[in-house]
Coordinates of C-alpha atoms (C1' of nucleotides) in Angstrom, one line a residue:
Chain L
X1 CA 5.3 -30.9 -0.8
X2 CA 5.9 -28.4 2.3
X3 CA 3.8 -25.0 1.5
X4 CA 6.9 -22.5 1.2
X5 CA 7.7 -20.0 4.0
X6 CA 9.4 -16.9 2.9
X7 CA 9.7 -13.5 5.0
X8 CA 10.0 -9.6 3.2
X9 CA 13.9 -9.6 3.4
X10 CA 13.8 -13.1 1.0
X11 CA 11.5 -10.6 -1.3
X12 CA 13.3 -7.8 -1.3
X13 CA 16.8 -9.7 -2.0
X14 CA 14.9 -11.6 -4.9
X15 CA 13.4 -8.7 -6.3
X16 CA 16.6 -6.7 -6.4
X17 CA 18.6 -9.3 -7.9
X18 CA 15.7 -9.2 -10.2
X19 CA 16.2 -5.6 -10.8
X20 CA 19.9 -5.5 -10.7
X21 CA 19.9 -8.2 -13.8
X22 CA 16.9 -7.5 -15.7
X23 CA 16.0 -3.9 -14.7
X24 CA 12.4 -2.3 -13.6
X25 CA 10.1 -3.8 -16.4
X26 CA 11.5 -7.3 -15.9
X27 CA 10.0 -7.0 -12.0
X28 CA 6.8 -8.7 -11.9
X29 CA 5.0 -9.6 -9.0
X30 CA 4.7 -13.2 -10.9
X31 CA 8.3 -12.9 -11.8
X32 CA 8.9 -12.1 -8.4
X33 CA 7.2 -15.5 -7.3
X34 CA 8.6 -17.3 -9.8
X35 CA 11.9 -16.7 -8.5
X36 CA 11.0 -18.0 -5.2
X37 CA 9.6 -20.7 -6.2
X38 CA 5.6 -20.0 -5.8
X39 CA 2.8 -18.4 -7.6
X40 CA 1.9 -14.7 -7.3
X41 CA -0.6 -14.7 -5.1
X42 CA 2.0 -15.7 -2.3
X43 CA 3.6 -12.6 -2.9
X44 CA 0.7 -10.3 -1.3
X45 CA 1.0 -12.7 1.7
X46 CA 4.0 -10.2 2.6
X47 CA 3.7 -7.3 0.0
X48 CA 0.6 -5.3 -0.2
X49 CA 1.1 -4.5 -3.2
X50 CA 3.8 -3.8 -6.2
X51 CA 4.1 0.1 -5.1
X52 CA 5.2 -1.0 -1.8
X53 CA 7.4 -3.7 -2.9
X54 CA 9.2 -0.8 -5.0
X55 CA 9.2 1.7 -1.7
X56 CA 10.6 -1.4 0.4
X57 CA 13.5 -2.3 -2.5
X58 CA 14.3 1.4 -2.5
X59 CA 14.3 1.8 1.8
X60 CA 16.6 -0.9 1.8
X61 CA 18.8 0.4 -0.9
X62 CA 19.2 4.0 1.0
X63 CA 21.3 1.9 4.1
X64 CA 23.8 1.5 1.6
X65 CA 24.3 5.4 -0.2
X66 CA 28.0 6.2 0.1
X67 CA 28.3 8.7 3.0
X68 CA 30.5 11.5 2.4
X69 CA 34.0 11.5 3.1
X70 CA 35.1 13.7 6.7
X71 CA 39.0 13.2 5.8
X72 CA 38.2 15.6 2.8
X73 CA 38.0 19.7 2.9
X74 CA 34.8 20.3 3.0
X75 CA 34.0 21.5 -1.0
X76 CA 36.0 18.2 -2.2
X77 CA 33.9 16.2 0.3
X78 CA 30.5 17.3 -1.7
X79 CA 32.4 17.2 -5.1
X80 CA 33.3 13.8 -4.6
X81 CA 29.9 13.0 -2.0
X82 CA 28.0 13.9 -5.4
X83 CA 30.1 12.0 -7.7
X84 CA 30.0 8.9 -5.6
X85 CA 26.2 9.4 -5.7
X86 CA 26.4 9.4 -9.5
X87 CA 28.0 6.3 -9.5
X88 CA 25.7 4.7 -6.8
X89 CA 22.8 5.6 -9.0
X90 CA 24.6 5.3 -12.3
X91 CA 25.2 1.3 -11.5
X92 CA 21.5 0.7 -11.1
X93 CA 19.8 2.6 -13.3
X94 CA 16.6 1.0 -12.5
X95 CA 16.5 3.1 -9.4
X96 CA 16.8 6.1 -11.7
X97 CA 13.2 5.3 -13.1
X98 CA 12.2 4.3 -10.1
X99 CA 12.9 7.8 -8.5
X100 CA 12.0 9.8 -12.2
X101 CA 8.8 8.1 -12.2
X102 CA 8.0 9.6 -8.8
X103 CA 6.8 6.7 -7.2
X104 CA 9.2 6.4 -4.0
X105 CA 10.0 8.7 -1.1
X106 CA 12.9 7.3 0.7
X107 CA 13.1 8.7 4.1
X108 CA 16.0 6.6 5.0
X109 CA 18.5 8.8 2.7
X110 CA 18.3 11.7 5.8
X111 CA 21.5 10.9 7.1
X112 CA 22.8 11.3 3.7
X113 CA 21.2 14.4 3.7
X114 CA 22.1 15.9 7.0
X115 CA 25.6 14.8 6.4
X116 CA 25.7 17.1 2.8
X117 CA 23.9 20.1 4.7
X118 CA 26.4 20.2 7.4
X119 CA 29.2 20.2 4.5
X120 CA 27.8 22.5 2.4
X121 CA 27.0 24.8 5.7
X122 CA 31.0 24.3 6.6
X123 CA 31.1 26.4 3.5
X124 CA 30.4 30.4 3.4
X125 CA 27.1 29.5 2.4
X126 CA 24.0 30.0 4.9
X127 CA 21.4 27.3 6.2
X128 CA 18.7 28.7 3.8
X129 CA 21.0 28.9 0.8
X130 CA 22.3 25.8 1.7
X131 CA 19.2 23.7 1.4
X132 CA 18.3 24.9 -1.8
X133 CA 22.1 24.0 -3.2
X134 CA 21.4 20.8 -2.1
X135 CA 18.2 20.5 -3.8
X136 CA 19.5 22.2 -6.9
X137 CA 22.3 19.3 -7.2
X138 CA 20.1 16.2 -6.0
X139 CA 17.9 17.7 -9.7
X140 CA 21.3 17.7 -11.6
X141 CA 22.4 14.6 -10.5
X142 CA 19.0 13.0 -11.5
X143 CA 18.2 14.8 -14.4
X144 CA 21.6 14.0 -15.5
X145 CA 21.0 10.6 -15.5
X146 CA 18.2 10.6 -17.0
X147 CA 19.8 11.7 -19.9
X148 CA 22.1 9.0 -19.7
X149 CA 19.5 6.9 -22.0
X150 CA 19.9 9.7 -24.5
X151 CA 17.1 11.6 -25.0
X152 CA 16.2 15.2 -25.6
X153 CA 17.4 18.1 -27.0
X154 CA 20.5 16.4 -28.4
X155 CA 23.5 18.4 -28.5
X156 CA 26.7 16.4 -29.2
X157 CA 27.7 18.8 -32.2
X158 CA 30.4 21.2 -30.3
X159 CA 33.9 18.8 -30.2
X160 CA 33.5 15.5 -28.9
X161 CA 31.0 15.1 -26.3
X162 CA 31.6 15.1 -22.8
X163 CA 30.9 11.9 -20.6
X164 CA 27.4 12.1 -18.9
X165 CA 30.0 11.9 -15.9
X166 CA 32.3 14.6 -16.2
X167 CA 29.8 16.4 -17.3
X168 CA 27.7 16.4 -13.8
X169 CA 31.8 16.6 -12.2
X170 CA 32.0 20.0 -14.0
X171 CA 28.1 21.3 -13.3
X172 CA 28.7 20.5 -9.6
X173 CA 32.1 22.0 -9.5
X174 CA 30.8 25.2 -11.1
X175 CA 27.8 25.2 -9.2
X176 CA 29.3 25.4 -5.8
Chain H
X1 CA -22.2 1.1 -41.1
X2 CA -19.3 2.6 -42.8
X3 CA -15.7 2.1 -41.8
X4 CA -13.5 4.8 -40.2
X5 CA -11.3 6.8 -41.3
X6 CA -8.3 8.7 -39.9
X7 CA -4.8 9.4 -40.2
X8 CA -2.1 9.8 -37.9
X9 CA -2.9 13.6 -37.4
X10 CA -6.1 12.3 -35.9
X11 CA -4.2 10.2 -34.0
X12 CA -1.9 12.3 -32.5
X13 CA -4.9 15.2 -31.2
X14 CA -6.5 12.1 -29.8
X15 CA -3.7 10.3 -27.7
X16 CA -3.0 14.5 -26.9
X17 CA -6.1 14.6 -25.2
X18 CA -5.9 11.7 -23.3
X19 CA -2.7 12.6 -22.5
X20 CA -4.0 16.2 -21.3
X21 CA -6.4 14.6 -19.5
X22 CA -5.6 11.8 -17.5
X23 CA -1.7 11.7 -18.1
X24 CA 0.4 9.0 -19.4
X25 CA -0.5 5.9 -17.6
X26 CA -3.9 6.4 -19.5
X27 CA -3.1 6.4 -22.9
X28 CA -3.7 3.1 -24.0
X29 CA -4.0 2.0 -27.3
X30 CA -7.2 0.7 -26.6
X31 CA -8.5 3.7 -25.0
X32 CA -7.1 5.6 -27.9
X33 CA -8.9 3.3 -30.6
X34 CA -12.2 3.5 -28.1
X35 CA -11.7 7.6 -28.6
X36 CA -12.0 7.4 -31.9
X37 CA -14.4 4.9 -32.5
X38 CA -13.0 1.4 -33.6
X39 CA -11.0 -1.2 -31.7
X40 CA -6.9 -1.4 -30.8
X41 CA -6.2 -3.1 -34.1
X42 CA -7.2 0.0 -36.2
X43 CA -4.5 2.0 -34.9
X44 CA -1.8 -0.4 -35.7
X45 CA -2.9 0.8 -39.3
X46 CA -1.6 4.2 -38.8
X47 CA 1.2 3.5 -35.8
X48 CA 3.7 0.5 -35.6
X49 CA 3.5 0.9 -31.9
X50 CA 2.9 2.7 -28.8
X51 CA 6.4 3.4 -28.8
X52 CA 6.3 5.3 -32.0
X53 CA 3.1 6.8 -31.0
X54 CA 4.7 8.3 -28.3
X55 CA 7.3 9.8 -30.3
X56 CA 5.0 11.1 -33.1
X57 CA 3.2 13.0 -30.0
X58 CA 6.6 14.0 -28.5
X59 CA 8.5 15.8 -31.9
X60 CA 4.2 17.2 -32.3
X61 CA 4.9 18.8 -28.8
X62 CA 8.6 20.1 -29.8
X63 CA 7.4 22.6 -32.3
X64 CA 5.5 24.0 -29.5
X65 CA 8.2 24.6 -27.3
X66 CA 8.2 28.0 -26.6
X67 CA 11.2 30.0 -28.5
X68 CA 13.4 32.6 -26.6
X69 CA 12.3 36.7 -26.6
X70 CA 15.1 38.0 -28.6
X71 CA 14.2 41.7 -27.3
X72 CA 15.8 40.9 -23.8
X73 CA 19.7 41.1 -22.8
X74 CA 21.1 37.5 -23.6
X75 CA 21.2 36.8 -19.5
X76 CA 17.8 37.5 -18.8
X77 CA 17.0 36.0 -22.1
X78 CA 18.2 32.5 -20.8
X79 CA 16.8 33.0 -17.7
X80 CA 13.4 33.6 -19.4
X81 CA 14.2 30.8 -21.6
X82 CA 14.3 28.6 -19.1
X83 CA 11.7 29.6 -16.8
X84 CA 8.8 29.5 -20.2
X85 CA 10.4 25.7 -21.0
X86 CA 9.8 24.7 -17.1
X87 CA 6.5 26.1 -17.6
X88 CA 5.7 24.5 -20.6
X89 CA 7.0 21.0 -18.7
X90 CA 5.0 22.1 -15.7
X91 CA 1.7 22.2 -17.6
X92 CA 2.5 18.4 -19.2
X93 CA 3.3 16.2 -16.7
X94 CA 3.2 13.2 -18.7
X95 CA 5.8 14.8 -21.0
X96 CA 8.3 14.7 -17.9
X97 CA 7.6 11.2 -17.5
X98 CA 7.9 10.2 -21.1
X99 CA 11.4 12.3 -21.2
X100 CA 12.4 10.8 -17.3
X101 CA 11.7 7.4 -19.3
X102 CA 13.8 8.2 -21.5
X103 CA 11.6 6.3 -24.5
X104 CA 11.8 9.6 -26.6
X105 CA 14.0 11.4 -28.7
X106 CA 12.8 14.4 -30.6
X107 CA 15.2 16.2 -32.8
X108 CA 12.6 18.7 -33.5
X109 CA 13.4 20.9 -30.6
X110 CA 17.0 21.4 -32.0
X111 CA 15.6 25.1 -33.3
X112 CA 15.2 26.2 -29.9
X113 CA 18.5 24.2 -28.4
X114 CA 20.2 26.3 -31.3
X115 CA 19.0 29.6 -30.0
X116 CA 20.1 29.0 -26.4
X117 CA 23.5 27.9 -27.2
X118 CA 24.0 31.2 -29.6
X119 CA 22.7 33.1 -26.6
X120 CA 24.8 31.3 -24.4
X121 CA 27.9 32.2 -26.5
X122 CA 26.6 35.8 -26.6
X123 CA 27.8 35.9 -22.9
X124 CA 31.9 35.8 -22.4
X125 CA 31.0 31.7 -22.3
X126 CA 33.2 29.9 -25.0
X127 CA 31.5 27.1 -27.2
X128 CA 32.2 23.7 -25.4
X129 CA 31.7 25.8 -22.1
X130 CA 28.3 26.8 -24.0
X131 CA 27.5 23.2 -24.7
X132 CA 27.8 22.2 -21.2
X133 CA 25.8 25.0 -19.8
X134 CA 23.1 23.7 -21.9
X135 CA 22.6 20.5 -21.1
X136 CA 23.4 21.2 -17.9
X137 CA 20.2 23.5 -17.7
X138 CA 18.6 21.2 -19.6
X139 CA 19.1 18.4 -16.8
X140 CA 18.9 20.3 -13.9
X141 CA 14.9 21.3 -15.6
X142 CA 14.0 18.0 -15.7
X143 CA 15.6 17.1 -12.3
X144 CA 13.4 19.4 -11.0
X145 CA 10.8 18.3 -12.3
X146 CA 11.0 15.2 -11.5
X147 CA 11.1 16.0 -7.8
X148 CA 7.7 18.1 -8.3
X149 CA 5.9 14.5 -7.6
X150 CA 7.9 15.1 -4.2
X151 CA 10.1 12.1 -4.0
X152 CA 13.5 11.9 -2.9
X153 CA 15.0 12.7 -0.3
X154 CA 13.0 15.1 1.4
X155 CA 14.1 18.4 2.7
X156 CA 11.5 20.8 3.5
X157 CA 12.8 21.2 6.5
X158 CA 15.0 24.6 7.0
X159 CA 12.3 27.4 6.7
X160 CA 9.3 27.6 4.5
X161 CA 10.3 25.2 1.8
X162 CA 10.6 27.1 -1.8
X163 CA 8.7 26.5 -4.1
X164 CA 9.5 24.1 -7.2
X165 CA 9.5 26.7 -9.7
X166 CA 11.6 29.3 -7.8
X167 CA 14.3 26.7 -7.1
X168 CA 14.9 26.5 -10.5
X169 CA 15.0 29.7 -11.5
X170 CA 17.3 30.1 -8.3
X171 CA 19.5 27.8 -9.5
X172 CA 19.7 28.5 -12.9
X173 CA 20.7 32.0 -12.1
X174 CA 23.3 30.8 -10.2
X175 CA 24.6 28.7 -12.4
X176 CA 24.8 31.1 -14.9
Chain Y
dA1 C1' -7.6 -3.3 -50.6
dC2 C1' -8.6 -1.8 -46.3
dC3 C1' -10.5 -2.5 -41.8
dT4 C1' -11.3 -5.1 -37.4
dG5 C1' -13.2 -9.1 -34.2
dA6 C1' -11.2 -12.3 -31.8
dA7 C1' -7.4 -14.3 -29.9
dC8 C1' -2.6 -14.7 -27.7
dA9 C1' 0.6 -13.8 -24.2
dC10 C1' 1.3 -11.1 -20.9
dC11 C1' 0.2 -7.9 -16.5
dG12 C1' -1.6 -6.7 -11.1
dT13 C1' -4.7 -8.3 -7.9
dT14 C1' -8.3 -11.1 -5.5
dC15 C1' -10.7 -14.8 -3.4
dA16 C1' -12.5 -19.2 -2.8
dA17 C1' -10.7 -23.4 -2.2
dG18 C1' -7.2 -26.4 -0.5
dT19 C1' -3.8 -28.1 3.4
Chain P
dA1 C1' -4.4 -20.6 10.2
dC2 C1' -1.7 -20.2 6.4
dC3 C1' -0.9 -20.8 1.6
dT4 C1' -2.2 -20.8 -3.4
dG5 C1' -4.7 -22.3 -7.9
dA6 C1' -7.6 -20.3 -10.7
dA7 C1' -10.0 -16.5 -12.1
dC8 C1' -10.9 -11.3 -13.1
dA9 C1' -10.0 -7.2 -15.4
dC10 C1' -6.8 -5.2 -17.7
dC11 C1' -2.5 -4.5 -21.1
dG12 C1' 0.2 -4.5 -26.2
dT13 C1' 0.1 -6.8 -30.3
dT14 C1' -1.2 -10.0 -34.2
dC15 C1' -3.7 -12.3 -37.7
dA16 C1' -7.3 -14.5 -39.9
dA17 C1' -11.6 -13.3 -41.2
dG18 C1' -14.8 -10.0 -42.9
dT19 C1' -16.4 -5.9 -46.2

DNA sequence: ACCTGAACACCGTTCAAGT
DNA sequence: ACCTGAACACCGTTCAAGT
């Protein structure tokens, strides 16, 4: 029976196939090894650790955020940058705990970034001001999916209830 | 040696303290049965699960919450609103958590979600406009805080990087 | 009747033993 | 040298046994 060889890109593709069917809780470093075909202790051949494994699923993820759209004016390229973010996030919502629980820093969403700053600075909007829009709608667009499990404060009384979507379309919209 | 007694009162002003304490990740139900002197089967007397136990310390928390000052203008009100309920957020961390988990639903804080959305309508805001404002408020508060564990996407970079608290009360004046 | 010790089925992580 | 079985120290939860 060959002793298995397996690199971090195997692990990170297992684990977010993992995570992509079975979400966060269902990502266990002996799940993990299950899938390819060893026991857990393998794992921390090429992971230090589980926090790392998370930090390396969501590095790799950030290659793939939708960059924003140049063909667009610049306020519908954030409206729909944001709203194609929303949907990004909105399709894995394991990523949403992952990033509501704190435990990942993703430097590799700076293009991303840099990309909205420039758009929001094409606007009459300064460098200072802009940076702290930016902020302001990266805590909408997370806090509004984390109400997408529904939580708090429950207000669907008032007429029927927006979608959790529209709902961050219109914020963003009336925010800029 | 006589056998305990407590009730789920008891049990909530335990798991509180833990919670106080060492935040979320350390209230376990065996540390909460070791807190109170007996082993994890005794509180499974009193609480189905930690699930429920969470909730019972969640809607305990919600008649806390801090109510708006009716003496102020309905603007600033809001804006005060707001700022006391980040506050109050600020000063439990593991209350963000639980809510960013999304494991809890308290309908107990529905006196205070009443009296923002009257104040909201006391402004020329219509009532669905109202509705949206609110939970738009509401998730841009916990986006925020969220991001006070700095996370994602990082962008301290243009000037001296505003605080957490100031953002939001940026933003939620803006958005108003 | 009420309480709880001990066990079950899980974790993440380590380390000595195997190849 | 590289891999991994088996163990350690934890979980939440249950249930038979104790009072």
């Amino acid at each position: 029976m060959p002793r298995h060889i397996f690199d971090r890109p195997q692990i990170i593709a297992a684990a977010r196939r993992i995570l992509d069917a079975d979400g966060l809780g269902a990502l266990t470093i002996r799940a993990l090894a299950a899938d390819l075909g060893t026991g857990p202790a393998s794992v921390y051949r090429h992971v230090s650790n589980r926090q790392e494994l998370l930090q390396l699923v969501a590095d790799d993820l950030a290659q793939e955020l939708p960059m924003p759209d140049m063909s667009l004016e610049p306020r519908n390229r954030l409206i729909a940058g944001w709203s194609e973010l929303y949907d990004f996030f909105g399709a894995r919502p394991w990523l949403v705990e992952l990033l509501a629980a704190g435990e990942v820093v993703s430097d590799h969403a700076s293009p991303l970034a840099a990309a909205q700053l420039a758009t929001l600075e094409e606007l009459d909007i300064g460098r200072e001001e802009a940076g702290r829009v930016y902020q302001s709608l990266n805590a909408l667009l997370i806090g509004v999916l984390c109400s997408s499990h529904p939580y708090a404060h429950g207000v669907r009384s008032h007429g029927e209830s927006m979608d959790r979507r529209e709902l961050f379309v219109w914020a963003v919209e009336r925010f800029l």
